[in-house]
Tab-separated table of C-alpha atoms in Angstrom:
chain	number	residue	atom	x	y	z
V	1216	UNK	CA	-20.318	-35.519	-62.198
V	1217	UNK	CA	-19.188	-36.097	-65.534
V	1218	UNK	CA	-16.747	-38.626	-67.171
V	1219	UNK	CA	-13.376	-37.351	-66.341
V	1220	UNK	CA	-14.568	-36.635	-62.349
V	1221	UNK	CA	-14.920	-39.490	-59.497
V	1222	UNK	CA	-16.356	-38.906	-55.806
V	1223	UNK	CA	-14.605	-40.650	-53.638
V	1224	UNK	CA	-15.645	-40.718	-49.982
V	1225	UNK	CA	-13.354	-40.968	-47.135
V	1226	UNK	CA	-14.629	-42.006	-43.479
V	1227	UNK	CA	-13.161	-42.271	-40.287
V	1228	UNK	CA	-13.890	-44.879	-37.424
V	1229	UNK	CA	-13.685	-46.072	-33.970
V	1230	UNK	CA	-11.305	-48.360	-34.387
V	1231	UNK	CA	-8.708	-50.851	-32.896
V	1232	UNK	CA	-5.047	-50.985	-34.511
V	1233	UNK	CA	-5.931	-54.800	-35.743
V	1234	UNK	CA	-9.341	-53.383	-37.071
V	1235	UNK	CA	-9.906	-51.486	-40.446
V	1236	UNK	CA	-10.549	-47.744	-38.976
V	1237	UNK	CA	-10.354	-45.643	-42.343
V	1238	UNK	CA	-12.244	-46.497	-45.437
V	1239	UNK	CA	-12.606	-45.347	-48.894
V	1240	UNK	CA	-15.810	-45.400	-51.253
V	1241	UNK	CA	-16.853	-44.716	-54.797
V	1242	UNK	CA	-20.233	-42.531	-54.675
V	1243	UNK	CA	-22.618	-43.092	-57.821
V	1244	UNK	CA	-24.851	-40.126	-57.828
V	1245	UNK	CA	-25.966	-40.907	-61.474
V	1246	UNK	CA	-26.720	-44.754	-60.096
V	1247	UNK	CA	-29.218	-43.221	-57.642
V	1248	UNK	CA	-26.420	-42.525	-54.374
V	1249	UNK	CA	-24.767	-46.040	-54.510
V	1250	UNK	CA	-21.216	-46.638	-52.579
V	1251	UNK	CA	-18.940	-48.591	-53.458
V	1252	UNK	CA	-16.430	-49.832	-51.063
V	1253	UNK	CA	-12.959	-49.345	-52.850
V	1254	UNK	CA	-10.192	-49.548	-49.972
V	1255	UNK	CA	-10.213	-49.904	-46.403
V	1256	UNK	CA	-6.870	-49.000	-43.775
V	1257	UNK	CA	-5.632	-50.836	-40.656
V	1258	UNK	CA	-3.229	-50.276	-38.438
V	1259	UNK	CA	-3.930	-47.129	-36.792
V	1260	UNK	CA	-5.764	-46.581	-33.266
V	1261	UNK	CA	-9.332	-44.944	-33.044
V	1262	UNK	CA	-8.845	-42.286	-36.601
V	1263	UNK	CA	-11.905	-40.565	-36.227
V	1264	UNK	CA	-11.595	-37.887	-37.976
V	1265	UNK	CA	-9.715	-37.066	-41.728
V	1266	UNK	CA	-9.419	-34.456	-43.639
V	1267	UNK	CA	-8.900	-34.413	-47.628
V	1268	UNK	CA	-6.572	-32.541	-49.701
V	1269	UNK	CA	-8.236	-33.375	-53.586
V	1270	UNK	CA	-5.952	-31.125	-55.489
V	1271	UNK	CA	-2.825	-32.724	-53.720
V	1272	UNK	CA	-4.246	-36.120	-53.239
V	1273	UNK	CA	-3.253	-36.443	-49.523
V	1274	UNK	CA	-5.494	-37.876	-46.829
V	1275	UNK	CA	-4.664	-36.805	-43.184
V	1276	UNK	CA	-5.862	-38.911	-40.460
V	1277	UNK	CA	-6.097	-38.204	-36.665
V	1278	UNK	CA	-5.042	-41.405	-34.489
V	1279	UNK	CA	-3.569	-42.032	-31.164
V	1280	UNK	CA	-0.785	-43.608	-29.620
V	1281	UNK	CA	0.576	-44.585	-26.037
V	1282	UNK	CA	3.498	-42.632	-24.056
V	1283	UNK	CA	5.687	-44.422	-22.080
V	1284	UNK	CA	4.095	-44.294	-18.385
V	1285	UNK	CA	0.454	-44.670	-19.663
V	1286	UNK	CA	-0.963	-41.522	-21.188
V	1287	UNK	CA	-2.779	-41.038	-24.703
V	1288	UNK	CA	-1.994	-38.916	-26.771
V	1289	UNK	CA	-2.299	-37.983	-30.523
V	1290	UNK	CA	-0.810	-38.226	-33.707
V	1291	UNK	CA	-1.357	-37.496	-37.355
V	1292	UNK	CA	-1.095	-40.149	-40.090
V	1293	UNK	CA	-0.695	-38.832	-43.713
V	1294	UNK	CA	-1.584	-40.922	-47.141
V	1295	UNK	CA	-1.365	-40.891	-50.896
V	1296	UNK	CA	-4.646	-41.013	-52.488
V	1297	UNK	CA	-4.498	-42.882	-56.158
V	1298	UNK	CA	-7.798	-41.068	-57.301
V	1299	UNK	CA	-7.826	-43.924	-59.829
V	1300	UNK	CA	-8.130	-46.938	-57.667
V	1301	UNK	CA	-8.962	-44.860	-54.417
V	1302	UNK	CA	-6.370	-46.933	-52.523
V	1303	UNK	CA	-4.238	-45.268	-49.930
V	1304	UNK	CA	-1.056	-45.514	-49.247
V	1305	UNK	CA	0.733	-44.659	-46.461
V	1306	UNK	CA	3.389	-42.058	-45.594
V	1307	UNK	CA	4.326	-40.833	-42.362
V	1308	UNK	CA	3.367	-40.591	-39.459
V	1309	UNK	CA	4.191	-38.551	-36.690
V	1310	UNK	CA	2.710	-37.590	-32.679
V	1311	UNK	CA	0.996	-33.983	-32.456
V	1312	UNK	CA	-0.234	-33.502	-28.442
V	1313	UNK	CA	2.541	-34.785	-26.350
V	1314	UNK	CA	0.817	-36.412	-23.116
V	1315	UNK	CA	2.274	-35.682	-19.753
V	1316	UNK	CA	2.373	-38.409	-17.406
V	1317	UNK	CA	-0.939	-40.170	-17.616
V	1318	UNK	CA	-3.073	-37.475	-18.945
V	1319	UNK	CA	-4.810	-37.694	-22.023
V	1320	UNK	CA	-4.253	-35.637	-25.356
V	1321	UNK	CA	-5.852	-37.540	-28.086
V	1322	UNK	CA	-7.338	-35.579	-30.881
V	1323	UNK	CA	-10.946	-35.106	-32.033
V	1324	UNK	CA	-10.415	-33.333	-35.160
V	1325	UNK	CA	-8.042	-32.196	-37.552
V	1326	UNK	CA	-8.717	-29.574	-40.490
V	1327	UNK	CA	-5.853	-27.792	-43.244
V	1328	UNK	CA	-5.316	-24.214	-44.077
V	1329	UNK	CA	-5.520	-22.620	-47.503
V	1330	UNK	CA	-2.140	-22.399	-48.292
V	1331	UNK	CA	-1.476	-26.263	-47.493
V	1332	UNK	CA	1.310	-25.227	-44.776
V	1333	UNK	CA	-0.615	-26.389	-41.791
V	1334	UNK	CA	-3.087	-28.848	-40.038
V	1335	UNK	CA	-4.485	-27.986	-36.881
V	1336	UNK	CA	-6.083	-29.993	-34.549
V	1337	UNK	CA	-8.009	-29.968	-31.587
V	1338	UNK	CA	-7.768	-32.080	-28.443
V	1339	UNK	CA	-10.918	-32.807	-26.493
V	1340	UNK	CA	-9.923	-34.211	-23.464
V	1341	UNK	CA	-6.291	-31.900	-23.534
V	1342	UNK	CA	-8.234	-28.578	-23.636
V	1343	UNK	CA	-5.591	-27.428	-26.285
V	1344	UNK	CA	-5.618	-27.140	-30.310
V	1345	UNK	CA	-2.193	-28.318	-31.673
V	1346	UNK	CA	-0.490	-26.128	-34.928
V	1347	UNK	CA	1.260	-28.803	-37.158
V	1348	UNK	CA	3.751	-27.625	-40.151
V	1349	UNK	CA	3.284	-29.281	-43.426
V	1350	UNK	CA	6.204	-29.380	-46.120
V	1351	UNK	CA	5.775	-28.923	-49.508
V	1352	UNK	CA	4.720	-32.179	-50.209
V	1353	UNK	CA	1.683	-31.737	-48.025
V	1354	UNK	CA	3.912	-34.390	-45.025
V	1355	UNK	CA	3.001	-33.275	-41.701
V	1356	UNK	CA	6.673	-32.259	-40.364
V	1357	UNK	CA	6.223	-31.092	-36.817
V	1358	UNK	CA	4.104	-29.679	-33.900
V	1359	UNK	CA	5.104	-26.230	-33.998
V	1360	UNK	CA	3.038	-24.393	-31.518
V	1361	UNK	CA	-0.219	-25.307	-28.829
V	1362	UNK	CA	-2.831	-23.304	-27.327
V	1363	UNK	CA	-3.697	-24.291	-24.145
V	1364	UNK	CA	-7.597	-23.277	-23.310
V	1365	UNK	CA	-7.935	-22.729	-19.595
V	1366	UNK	CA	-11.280	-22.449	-17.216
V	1367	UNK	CA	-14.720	-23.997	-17.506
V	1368	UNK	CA	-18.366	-23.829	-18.050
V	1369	UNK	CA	-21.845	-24.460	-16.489
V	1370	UNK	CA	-22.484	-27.822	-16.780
V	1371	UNK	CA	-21.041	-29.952	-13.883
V	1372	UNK	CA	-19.963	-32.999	-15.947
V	1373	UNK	CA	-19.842	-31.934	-19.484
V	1374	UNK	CA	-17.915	-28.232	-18.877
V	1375	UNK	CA	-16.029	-28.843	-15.569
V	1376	UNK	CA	-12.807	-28.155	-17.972
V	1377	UNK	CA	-12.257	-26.548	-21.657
V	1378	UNK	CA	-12.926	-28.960	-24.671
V	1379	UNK	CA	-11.968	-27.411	-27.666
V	1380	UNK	CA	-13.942	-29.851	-30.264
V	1381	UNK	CA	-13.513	-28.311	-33.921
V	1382	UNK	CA	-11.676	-26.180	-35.668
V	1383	UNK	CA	-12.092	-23.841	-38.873
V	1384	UNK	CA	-10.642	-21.430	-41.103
V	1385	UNK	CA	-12.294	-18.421	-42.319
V	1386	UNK	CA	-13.379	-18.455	-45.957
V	1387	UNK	CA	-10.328	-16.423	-46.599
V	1388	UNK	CA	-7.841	-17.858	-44.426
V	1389	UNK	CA	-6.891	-15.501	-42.406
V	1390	UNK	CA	-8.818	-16.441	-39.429
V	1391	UNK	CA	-9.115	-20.320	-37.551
V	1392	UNK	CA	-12.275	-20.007	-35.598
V	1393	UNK	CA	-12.345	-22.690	-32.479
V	1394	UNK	CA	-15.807	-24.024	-30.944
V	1395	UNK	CA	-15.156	-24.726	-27.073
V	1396	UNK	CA	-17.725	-27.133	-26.029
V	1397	UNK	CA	-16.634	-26.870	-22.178
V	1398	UNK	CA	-16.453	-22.750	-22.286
V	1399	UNK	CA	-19.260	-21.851	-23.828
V	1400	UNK	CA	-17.179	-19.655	-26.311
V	1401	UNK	CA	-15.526	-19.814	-30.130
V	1402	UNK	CA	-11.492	-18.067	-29.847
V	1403	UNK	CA	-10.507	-17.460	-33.090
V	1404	UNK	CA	-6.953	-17.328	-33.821
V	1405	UNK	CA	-4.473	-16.029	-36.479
V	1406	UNK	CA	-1.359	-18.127	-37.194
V	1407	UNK	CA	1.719	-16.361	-37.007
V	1408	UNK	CA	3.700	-17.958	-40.307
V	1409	UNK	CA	6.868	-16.483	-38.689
V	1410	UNK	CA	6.783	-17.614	-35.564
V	1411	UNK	CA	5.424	-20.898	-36.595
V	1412	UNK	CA	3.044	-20.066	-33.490
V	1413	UNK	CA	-1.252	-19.401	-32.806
V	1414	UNK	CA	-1.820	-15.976	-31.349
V	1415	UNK	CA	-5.228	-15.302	-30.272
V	1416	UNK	CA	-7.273	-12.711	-32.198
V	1417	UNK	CA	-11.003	-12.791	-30.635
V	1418	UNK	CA	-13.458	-14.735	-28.689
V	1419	UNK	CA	-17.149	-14.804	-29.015
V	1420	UNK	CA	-19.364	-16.246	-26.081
V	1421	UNK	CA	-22.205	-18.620	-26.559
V	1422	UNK	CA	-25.294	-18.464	-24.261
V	1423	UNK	CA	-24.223	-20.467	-20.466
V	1424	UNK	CA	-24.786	-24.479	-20.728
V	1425	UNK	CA	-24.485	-24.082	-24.787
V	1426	UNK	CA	-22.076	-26.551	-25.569
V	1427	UNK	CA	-20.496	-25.453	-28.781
V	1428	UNK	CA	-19.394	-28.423	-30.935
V	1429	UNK	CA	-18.948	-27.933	-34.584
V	1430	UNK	CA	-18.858	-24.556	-37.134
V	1431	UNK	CA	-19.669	-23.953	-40.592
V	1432	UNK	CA	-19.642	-20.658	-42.827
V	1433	UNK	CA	-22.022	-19.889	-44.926
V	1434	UNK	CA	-20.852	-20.134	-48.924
V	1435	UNK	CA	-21.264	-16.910	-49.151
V	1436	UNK	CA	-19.170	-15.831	-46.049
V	1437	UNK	CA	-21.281	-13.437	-44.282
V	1438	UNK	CA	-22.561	-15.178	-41.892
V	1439	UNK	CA	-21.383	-18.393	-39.621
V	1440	UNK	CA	-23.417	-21.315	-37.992
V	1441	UNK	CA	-22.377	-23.593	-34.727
V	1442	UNK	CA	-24.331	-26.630	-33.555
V	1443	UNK	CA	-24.419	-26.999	-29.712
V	1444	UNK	CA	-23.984	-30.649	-28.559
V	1445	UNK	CA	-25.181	-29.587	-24.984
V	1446	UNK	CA	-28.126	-28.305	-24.676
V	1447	UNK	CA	-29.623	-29.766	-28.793
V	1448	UNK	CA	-29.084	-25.623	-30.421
V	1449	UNK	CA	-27.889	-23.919	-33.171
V	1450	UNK	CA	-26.716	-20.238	-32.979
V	1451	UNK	CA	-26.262	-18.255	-36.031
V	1452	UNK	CA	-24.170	-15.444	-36.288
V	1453	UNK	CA	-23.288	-12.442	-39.183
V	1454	UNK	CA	-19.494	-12.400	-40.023
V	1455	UNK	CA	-17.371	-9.258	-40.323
V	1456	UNK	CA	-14.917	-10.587	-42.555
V	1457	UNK	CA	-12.316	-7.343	-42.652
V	1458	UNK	CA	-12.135	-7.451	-38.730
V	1459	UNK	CA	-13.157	-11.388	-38.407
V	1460	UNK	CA	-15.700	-10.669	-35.887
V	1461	UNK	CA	-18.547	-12.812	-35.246
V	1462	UNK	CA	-21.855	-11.181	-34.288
V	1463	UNK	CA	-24.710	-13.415	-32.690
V	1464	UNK	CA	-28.128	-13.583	-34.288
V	1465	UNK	CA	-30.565	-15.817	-32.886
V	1466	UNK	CA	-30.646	-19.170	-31.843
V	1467	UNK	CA	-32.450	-22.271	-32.895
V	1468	UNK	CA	-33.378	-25.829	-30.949
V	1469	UNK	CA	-32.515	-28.693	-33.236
V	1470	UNK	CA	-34.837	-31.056	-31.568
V	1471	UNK	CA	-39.280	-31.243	-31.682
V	1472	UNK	CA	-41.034	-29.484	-28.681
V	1473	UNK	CA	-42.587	-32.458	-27.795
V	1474	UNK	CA	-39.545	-34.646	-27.286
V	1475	UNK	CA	-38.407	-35.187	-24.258
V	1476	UNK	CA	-35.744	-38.138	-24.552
V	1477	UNK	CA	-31.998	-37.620	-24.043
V	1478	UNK	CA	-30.121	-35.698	-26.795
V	1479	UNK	CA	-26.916	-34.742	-27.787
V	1480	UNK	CA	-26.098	-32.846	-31.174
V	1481	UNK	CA	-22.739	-33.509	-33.791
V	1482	UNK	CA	-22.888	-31.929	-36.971
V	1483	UNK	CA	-23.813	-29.282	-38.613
V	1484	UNK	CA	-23.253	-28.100	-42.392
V	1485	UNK	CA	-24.747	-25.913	-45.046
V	1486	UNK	CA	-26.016	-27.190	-48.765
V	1487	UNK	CA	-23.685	-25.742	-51.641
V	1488	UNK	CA	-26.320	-22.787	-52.427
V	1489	UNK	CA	-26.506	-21.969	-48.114
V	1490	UNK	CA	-30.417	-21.829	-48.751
V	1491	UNK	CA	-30.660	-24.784	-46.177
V	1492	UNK	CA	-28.661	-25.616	-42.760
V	1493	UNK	CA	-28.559	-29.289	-41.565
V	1494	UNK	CA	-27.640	-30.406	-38.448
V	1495	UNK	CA	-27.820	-34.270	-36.584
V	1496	UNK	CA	-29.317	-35.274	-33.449
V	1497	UNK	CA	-28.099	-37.906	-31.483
V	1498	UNK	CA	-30.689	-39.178	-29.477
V	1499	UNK	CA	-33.464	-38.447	-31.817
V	1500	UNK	CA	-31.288	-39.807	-34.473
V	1501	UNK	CA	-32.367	-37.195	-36.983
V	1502	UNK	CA	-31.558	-34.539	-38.951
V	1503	UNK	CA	-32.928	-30.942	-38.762
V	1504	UNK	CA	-33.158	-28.738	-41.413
V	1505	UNK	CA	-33.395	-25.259	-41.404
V	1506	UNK	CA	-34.044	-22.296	-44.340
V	1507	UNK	CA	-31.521	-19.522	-43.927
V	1508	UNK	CA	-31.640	-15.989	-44.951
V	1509	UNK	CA	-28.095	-15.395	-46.082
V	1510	UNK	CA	-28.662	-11.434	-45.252
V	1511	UNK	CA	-29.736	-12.077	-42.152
V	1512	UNK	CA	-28.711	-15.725	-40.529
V	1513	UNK	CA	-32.190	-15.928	-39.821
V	1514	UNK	CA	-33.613	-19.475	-39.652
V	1515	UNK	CA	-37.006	-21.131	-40.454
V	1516	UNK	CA	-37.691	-25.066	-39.362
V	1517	UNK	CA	-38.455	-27.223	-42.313
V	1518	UNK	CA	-38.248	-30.190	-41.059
V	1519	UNK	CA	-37.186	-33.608	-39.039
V	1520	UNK	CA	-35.690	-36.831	-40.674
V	1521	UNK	CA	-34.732	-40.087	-39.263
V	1522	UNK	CA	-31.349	-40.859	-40.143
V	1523	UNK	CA	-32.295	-44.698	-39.725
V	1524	UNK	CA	-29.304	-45.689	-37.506
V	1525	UNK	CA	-28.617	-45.120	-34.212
V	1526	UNK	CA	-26.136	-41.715	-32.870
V	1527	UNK	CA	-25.355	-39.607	-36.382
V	1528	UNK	CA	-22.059	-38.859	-35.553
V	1529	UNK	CA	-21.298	-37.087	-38.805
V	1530	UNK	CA	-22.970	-36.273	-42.194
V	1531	UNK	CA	-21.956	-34.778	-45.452
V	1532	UNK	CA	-23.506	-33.119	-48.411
V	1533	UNK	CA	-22.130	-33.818	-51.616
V	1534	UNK	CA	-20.179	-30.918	-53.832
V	1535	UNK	CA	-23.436	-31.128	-55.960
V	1536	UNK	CA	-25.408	-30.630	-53.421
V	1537	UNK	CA	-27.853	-33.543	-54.468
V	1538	UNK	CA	-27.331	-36.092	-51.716
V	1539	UNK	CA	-26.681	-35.844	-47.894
V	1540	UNK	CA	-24.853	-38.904	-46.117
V	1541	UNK	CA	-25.267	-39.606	-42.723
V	1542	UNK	CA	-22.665	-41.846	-40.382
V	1543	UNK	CA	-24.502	-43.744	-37.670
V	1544	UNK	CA	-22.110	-44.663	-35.444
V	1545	UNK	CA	-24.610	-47.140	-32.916
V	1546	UNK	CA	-26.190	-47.857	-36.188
V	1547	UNK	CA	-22.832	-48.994	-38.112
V	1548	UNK	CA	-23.684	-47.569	-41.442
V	1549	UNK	CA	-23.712	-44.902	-43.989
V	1550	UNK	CA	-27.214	-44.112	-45.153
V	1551	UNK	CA	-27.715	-41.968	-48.335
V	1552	UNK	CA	-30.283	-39.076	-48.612
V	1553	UNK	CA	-31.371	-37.350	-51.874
V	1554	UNK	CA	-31.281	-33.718	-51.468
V	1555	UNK	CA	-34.302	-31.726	-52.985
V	1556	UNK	CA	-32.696	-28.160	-53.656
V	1557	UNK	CA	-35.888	-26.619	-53.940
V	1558	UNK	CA	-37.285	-27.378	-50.323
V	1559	UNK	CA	-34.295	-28.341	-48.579
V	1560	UNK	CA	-36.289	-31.978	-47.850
V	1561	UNK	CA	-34.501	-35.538	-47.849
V	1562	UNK	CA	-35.186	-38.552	-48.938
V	1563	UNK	CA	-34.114	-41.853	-48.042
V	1564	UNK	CA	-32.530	-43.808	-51.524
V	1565	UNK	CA	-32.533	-47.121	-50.120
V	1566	UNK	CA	-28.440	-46.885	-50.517
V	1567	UNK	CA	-26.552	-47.949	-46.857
V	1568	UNK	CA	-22.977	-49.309	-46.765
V	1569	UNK	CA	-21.853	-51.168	-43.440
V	1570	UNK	CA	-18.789	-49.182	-41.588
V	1571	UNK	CA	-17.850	-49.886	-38.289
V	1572	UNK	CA	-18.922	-47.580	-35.778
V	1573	UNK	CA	-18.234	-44.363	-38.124
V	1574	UNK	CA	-17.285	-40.930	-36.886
V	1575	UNK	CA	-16.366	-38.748	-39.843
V	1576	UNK	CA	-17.320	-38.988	-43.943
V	1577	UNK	CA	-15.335	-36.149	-45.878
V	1578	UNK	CA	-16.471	-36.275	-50.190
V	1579	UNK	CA	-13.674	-34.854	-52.856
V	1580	UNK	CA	-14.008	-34.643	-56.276
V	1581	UNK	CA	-11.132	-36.168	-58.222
V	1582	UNK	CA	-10.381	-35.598	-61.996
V	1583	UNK	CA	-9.539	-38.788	-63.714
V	1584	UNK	CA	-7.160	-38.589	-66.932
């Protein structure tokens, strides 16, 4: 980072309306990985996941809100960002999965296209991913279209129904890829600008029991990576950008042979070079690492790391790719990890910062004039 830069870190949190549920830090990379606590946001239910906009300065958290008769459902709460100050401010607000009756169609995550002209979002318990128009001042504007996921997997309490549980666009945009944790499958989708409406394009299946949480592309977009929460995998897959195919590889377990404790997974995410894959274990409460050959989305195990907390929820690597930050939800921190780009190891700094039970930490890099 140099003078005229700042990193600020955004994180999102289980959270009461009366509680502070989004927060905003300074990182110090020079200092060693120190955070600074710069802002913090009330007022909004449970926004566990956010997603930034740097070159806009617009923050976009997921939240939910009651219907009349007793549902949940979700809604999308945008901010200014003063990359100054890193204090929020906020703009509008507005619902995204409507809730019939008392269902439930709160959201798990949110992510933004290329062109800044949509957010999608994904609900969990709805089985549906919601299309959400921006205007030109990045303000979320309306729900324009859903895709309702139908069926269900192998597992008798975690797939009895579809759980769509991330959502991502292809490197170039023309693709959002969908990981189904309850179907065992990722549907990709195009959006029809148009129409204003998600048409399906293709759908790759994952082995039964799988589990398919989060996705990642490589930086070099050839291949693709999904971590599945299930059954403690990772699948790796080549990526035929012209027809936006995915094509399986091989897949990976995230957890030691000889451990035989309960496990779920969370997330996974590639370092800036895509040399190394990281994913987090909850359970284990670690991180694995992985080397990847970017021609073939092979992996090799490098190694395990505590993440000294309890349930990583979420992690991050830093633009730089010099630090990795892990969210421990049970363990209500952030702990910072220096990133060896040789190896792929981490190492613990000593840095933490107290968050309540944190979900989601998203970095941008802000130029300061």
């Amino acid at each position: 980072m140099n003078e005229n830069t700042k990193l600020l870190l955004f994180t999102g949190s289980y959270a009461s309306a009366e509680e502070s549920g989004v927060q905003v830090f300074e990182f110090n990379g020079e200092a060693g990985g120190t955070l600074e606590l710069l802002d913090t946001v009330q007022g909004i239910t449970n926004p566990t996941f956010v997603n930034v906009d740097a070159s806009g300065q617009r923050l976009y958290a997921i939240g939910e809100q009651g219907n009349r008769v007793g549902g949940k459902e979700g809604e999308v709460v945008s901010f200014a960002i003063d990359p100054q100050t890193g204090k929020l401010t906020e703009l509008k607000r507005i619902p995204t999965m409507p809730a019939a009756g008392k269902t439930q169609t709160t959201t798990c995550h949110i992510s933004r296209d290329l062109e800044n002209e949509y957010i999608v979002v994904c609900s969990y318990h709805g089985g549906s991913i919601g299309l959400v128009a921006l205007d030109k001042q990045g303000l979320p504007l309306a729900l324009t279209d859903t895709a309702q996921h139908t069926g269900h997997g192998t597992h008798p309490e975690r797939q009895d129904r579809p759980h769509p549980h991330s959502s991502v666009f292809s490197p170039d945009g023309r693709f959002l890829f969908v990981a189904d944790l309850g179907l065992d499958l990722i549907r990709s989708y195009r959006i029809n600008r148009e129409q204003q409406t998600l048409e399906i394009h293709d759908e790759t299946p994952l082995h039964k029991g799988a589990g398919p949480r989060h996705f990642s592309f490589h930086p070099d977009g050839k291949s693709a990576y999904v971590i599945n929460e299930v059954d403690s995998t990772i699948t790796s897959f080549t990526y035929d950008s012209t027809a936006g195919t995915l094509h399986t590889v091989v897949t990976v377990p995230t957890l030691p042979a000889d451990y035989k404790g309960e496990n779920t997974c969370a997330e996974i995410s590639l370092s800036p070079d895509g040399r190394y894959l990281y994913g987090s274990n909850r359970g284990h409460d670690s991180i694995v690492v992985y080397a990847v050959d970017a021609e073939s989305a092979a992996l090799t195990w490098v190694e395990h790391v505590s993440t000294r907390g309890g349930h990583p929820r979420h992690f991050t690597v830093t633009p730089d790719g010099a630090f990795l930050i892990v969210a421990n939800r049970d363990g209500n921190n952030l702990v910072v990890f220096s990133l060896d780009p040789a190896s792929g190891r981490l190492s613990f700094t000593g840095n933490t910062a107290e968050v309540s039970k944190p979900v989601c930490v998203k970095p941008a890099v802000f130029f300061i004039s």
